[in-house]
CSV table of C-alpha atoms in Angstrom, one decimal:
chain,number,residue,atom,x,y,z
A,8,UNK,CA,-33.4,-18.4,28.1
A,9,UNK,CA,-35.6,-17.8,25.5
A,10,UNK,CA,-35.0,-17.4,21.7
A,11,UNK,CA,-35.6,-14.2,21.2
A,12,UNK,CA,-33.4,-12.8,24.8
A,13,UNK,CA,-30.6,-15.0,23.7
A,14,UNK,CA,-30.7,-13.1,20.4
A,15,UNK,CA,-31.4,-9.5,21.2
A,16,UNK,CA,-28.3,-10.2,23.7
A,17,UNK,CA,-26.2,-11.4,20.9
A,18,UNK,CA,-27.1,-8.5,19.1
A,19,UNK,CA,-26.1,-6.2,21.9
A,20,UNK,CA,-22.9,-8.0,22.2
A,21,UNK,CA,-22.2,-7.6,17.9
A,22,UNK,CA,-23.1,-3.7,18.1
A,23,UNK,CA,-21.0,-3.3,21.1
A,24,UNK,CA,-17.8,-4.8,19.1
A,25,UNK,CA,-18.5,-3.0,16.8
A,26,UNK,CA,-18.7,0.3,18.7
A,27,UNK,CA,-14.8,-0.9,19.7
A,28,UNK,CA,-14.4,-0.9,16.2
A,29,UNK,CA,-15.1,2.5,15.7
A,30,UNK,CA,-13.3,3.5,18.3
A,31,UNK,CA,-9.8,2.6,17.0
A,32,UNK,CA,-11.0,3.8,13.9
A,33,UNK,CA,-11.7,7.5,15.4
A,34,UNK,CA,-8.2,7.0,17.0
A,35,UNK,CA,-6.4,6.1,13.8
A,36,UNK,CA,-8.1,8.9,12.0
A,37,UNK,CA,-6.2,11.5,14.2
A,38,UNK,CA,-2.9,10.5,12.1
A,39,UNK,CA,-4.3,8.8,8.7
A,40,UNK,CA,-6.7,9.4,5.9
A,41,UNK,CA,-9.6,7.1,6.2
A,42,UNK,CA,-8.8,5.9,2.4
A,43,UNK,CA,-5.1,4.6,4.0
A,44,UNK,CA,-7.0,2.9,6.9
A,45,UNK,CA,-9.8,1.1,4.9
A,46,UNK,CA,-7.4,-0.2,2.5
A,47,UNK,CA,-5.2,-1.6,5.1
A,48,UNK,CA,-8.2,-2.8,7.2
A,49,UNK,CA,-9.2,-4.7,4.2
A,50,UNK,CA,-6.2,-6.0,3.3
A,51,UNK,CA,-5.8,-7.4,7.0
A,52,UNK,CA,-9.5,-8.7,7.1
A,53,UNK,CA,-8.9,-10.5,3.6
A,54,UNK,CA,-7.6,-13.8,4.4
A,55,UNK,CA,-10.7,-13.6,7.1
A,56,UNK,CA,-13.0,-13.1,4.1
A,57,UNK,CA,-11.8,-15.6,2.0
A,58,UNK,CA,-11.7,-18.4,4.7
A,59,UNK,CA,-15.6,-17.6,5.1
A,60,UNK,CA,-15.9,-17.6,1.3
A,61,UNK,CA,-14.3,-20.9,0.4
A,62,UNK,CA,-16.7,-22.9,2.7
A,63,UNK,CA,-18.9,-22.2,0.1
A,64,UNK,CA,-18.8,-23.6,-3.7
A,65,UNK,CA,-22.5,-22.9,-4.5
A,66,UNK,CA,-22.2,-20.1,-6.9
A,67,UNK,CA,-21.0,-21.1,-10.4
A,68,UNK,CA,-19.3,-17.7,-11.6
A,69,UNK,CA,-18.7,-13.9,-10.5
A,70,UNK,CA,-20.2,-12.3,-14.1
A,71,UNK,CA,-22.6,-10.3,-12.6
A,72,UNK,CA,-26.5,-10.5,-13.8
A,73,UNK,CA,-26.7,-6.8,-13.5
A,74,UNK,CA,-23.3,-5.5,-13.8
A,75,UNK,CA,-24.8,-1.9,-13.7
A,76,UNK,CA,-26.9,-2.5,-10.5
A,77,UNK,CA,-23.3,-4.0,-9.4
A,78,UNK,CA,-21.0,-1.6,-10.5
A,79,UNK,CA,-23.0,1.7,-8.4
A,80,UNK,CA,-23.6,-0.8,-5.3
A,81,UNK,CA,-19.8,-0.9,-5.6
A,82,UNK,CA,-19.3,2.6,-5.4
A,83,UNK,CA,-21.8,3.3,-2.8
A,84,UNK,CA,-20.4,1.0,-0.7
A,85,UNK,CA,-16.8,2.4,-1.3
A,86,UNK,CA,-18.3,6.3,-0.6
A,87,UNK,CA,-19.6,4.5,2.2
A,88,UNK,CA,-17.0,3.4,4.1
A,89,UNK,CA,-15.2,6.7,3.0
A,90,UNK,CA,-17.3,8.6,4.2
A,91,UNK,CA,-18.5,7.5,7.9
A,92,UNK,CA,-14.5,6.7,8.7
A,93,UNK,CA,-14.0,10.2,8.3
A,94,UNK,CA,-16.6,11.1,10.0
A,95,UNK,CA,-16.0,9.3,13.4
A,96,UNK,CA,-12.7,10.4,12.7
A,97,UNK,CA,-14.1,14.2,12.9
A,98,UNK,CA,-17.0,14.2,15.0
A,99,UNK,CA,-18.1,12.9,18.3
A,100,UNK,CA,-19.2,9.3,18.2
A,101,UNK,CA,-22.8,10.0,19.3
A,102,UNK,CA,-23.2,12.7,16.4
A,103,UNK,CA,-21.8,10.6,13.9
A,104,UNK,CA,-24.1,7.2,15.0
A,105,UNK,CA,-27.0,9.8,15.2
A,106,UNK,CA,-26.9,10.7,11.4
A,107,UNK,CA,-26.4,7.4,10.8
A,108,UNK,CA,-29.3,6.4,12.8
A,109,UNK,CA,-31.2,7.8,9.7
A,110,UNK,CA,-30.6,5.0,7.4
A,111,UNK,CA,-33.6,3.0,8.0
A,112,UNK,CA,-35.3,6.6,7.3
A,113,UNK,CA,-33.8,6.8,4.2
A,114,UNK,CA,-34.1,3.4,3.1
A,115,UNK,CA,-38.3,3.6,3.6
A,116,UNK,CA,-37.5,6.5,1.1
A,117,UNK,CA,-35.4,4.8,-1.4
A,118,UNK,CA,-37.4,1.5,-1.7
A,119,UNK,CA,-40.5,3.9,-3.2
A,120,UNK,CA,-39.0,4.6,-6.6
A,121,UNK,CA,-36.7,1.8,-6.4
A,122,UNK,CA,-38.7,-1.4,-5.3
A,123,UNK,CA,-42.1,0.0,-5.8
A,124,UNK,CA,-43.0,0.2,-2.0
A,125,UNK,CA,-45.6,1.5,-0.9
A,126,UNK,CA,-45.3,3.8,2.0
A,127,UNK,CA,-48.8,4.5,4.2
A,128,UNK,CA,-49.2,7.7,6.2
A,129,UNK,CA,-48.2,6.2,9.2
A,130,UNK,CA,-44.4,5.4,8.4
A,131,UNK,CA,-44.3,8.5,6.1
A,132,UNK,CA,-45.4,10.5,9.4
A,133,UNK,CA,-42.1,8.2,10.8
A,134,UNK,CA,-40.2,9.1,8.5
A,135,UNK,CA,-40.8,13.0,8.9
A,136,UNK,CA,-40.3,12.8,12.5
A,137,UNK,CA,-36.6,11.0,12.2
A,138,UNK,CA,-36.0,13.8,9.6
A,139,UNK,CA,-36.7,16.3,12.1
A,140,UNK,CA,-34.7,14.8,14.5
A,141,UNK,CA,-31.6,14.9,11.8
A,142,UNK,CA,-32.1,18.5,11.7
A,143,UNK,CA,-32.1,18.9,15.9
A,144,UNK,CA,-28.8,17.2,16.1
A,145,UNK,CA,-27.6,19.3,13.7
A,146,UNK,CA,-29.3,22.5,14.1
A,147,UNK,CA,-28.5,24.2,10.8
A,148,UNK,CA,-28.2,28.3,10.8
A,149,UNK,CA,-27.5,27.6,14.7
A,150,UNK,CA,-24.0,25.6,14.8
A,151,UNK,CA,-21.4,25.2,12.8
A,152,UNK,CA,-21.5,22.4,10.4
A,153,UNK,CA,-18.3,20.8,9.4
A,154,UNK,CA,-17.1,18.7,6.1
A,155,UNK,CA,-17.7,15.5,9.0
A,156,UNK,CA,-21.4,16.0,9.0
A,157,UNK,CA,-21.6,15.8,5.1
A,158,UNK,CA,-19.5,13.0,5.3
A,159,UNK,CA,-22.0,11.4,7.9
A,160,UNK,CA,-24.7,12.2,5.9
A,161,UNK,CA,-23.5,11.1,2.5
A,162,UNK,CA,-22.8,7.7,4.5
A,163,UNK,CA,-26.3,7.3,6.0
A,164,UNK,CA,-27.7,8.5,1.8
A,165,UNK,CA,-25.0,5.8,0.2
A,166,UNK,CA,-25.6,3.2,2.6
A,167,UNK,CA,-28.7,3.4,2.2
A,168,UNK,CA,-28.5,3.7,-1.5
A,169,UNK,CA,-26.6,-0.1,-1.0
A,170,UNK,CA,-29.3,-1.6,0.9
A,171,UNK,CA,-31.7,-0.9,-1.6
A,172,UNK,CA,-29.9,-2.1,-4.6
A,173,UNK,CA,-29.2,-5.3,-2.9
A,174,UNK,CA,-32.7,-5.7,-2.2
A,175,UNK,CA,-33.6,-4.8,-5.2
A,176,UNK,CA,-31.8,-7.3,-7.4
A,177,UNK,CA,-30.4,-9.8,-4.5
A,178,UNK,CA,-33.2,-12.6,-5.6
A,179,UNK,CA,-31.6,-12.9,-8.8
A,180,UNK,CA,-27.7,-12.0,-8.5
A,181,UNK,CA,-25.4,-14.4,-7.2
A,182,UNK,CA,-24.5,-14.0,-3.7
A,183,UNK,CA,-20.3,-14.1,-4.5
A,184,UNK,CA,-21.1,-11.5,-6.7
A,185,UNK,CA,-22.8,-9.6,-4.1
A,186,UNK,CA,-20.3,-10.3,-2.0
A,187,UNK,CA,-17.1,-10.0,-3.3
A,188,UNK,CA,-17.5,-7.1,-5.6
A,189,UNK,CA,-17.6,-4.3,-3.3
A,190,UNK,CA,-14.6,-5.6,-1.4
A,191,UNK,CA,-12.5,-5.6,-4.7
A,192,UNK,CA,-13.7,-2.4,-5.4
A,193,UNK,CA,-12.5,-0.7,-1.9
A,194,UNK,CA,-9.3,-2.3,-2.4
A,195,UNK,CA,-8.9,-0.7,-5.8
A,196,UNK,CA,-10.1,2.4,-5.5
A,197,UNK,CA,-8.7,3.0,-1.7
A,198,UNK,CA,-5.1,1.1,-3.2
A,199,UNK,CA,-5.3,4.0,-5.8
A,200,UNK,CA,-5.2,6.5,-3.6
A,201,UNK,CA,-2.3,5.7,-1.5
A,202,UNK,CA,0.2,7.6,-3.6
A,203,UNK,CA,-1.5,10.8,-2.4
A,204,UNK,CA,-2.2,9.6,1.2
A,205,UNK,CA,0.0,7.2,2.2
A,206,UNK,CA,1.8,7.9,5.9
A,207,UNK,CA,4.0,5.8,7.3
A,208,UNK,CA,2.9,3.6,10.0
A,209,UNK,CA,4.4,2.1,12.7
A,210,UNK,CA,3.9,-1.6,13.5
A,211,UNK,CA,1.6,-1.0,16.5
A,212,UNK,CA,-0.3,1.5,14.2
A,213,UNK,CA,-0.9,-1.2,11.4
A,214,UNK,CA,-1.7,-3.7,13.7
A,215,UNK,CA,-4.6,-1.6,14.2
A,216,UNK,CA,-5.8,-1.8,11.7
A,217,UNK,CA,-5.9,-6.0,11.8
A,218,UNK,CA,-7.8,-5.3,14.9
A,219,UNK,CA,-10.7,-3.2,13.1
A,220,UNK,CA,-10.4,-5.8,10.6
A,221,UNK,CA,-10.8,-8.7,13.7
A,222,UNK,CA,-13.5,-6.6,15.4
A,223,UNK,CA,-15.8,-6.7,12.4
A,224,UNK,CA,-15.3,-10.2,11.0
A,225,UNK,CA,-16.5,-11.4,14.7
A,226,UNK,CA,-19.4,-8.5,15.5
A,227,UNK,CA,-20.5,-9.9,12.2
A,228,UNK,CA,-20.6,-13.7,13.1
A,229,UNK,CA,-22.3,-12.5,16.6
A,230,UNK,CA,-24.4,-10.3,14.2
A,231,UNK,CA,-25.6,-13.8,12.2
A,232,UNK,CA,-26.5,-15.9,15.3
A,233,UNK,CA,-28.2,-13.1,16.8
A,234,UNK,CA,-30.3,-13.5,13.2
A,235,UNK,CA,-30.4,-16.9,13.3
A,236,UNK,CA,-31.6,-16.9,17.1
A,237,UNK,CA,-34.8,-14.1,17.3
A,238,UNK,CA,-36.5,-12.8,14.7
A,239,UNK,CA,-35.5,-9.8,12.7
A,240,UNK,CA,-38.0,-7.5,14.6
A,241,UNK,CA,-36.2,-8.1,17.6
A,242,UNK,CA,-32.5,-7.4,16.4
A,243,UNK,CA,-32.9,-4.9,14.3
A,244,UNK,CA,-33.2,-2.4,17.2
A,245,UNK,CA,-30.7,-3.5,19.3
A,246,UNK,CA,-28.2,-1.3,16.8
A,247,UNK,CA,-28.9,1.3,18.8
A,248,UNK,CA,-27.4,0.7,21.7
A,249,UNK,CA,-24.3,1.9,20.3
A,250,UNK,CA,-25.1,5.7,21.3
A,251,UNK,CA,-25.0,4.5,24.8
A,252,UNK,CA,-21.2,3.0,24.1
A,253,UNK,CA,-20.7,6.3,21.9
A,254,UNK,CA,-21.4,8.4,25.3
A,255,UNK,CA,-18.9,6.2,27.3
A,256,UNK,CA,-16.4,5.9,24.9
A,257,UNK,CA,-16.9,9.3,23.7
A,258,UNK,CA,-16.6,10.9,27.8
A,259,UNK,CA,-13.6,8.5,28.9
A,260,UNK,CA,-11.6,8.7,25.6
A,261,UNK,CA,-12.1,11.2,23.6
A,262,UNK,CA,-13.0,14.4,26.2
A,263,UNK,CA,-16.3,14.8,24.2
A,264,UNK,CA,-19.3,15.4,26.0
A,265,UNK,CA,-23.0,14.6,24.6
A,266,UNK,CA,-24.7,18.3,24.2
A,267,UNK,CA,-28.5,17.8,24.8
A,268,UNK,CA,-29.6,18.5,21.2
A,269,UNK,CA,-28.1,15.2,20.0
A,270,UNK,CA,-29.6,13.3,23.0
A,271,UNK,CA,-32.9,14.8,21.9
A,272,UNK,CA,-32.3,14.3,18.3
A,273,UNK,CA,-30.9,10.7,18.6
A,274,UNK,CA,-33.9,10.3,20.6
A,275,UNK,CA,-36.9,11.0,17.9
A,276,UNK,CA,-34.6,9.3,15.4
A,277,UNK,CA,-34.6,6.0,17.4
A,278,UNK,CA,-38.0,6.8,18.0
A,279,UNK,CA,-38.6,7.0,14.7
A,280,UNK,CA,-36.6,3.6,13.3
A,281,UNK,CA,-38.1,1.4,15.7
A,282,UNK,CA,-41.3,2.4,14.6
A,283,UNK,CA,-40.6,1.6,10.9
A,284,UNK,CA,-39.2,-1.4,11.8
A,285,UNK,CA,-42.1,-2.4,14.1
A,286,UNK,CA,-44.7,-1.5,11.2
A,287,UNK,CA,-42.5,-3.5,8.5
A,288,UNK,CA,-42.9,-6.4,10.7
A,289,UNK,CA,-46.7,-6.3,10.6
A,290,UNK,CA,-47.0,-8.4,7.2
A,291,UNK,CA,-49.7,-6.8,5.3
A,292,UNK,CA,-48.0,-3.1,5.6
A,293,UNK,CA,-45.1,-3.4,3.5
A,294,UNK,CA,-44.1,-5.8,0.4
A,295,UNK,CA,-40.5,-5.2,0.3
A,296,UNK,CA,-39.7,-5.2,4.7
A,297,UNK,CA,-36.4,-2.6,3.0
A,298,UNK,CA,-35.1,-2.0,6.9
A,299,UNK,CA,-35.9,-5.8,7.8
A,300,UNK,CA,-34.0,-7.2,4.8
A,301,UNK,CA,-31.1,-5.0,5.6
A,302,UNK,CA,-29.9,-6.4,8.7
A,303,UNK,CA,-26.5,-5.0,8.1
A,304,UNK,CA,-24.4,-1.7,9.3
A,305,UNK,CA,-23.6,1.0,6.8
A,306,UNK,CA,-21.7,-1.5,4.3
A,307,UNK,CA,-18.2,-0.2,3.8
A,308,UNK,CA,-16.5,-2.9,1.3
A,309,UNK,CA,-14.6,-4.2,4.6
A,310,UNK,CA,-16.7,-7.3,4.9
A,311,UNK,CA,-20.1,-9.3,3.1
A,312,UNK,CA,-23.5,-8.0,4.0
A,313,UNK,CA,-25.1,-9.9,7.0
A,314,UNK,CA,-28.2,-10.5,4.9
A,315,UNK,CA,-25.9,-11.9,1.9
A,316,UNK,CA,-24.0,-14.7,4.4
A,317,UNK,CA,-26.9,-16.0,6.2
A,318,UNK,CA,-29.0,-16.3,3.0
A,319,UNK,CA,-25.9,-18.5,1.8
A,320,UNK,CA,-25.9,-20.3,5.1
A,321,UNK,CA,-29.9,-20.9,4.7
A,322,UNK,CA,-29.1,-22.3,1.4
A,323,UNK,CA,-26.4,-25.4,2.4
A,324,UNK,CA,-28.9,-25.9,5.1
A,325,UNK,CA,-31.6,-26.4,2.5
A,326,UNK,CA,-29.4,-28.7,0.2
């Protein structure tokens, strides 16, 4: 099997975990605020985290080199994972993964002010299109948009946000720092909030939530090898096979039927993505490759950054 089979089908595998994974979190969400299921996702994905961690002793302290930079990558990431649990806890999966869809839309527009990219006609024509097909799938002045699709797309803007920062000042920052800062600020900020949204849960209910925790830690090991195994141009687009698992899971669990303006919408935004991605991998189009760098779902504070842990890995296998 060659390289780059083996890992577009590890890829396939990671994105279909974590489609599971966003299953029980749509199922949790029926009974708890999504602040009450991050914080006890993360609390159950902890001792996971820190196992990973401690393998390491490379990095020297956690005092950030740009605590500013550090601090709103925190808070993105915490809105993030805020954000898109509530909305697969509101909308059907494939709307919810459409809007999302958009990040590598958004991220070709972030890294212009941010990282001095600079974006030719043909990816800003890209980027239009995907734009457009935001706007089919949610058809504004023609269906009735909820709280969940601001949520979605506040997730897809402050992921996106994430990616950027970390590409902006990830050469330089330590990668603990990177890492670990976000995580202590969802447990924080989400812990603070359980006063005023805390619900009681059963032991199957909170066990749950060690599952979400589970499904992430290992879509995110499959996630590395399927980096470490093909080239970034060919995982990067495997993430969106999860609107096929969305339609399946969506149908057999959740009654919710695909309407044909998100088919046709997640269709010119896939469109769309692939093509950025395709023209970031041409090396003379883009300085910064933002979408190739990110390798990483919407970041949510549950667990490191793809991009973060095999940068770490590259580096013991350099010393």
């Amino acid at each position: 099997m060659g390289h780059n089979v083996k890992g577009a089908l590890l890829a396939l595998l990671a994105f279909a975990i974590y489609a599971t994974h966003d299953v029980v979190i749509k199922f949790l969400g029926e009974s708890y605020n999504s602040f009450q299921i991050i914080f006890f996702s993360g609390l159950m994905g902890f001792p996971l985290i820190s196992f990973m961690l401690m393998s390491d002793r490379t990095d020297g302290n956690l005092i950030p080199r740009h605590p500013w930079w550090s601090l709103l990558r925190s808070l993105t990431a915490v809105s993030t994972g805020a954000a898109a649990f509530y909305a697969f806890t509101v909308l059907p999966l494939a709307q919810t993964y459409a809007i999302l869809f958009a990040m590598p839309l958004l991220i070709t527009v972030l890294a212009i002010p941010m990282l001095g990219e600079k974006v030719g006609f043909r990816r800003g024509i890209a980027v239009v299109v995907g734009l457009i097909g935001v706007l089919i799938v949610l058809r504004p002045g023609s269906a009735d948009l909820s709280w969940g699709h601001l949520a979605a797309l506040s997730a897809a803007l402050t992921g996106s946000l994430t990616s950027v920062i970390v590409r902006k000042i990830g050469a330089e920052e330590r990668s603990a720092v990177l890492m670990l800062y976000p995580m202590v600020a969802t447990f924080l900020l989400t812990g603070a909030a359980m006063p005023f949204v805390y619900v009681p849960m059963p032991l199957e209910h909170l066990a749950l939530t060690g599952v979400i925790a589970g499904l992430a830690f290992v879509a995110a090991l499959l996630s590395i090898a399927a980096y470490r195994t093909a080239p970034a141009i060919i995982v990067a687009p495997m993430q969106y096979s999860q609107i096929i698992w969305a339609v399946i899971y969506g149908a057999l669990l959740f009654d919710e039927q695909a309407d044909f303006y998100t088919l046709v919408g997640t269709g010119v935004i896939i469109a769309s993505g692939i093509y950025i991605v395709l023209r970031e991998g041409t090396g003379s189009v883009s300085k910064n490759s933002p979408v190739l760098a990110n390798k990483s779902r919407p970041e949510t504070g549950l667990m490191p950054r793809i991009s973060l842990l095999l940068k770490r890995g590259e580096r013991r296998r350099a010393e």
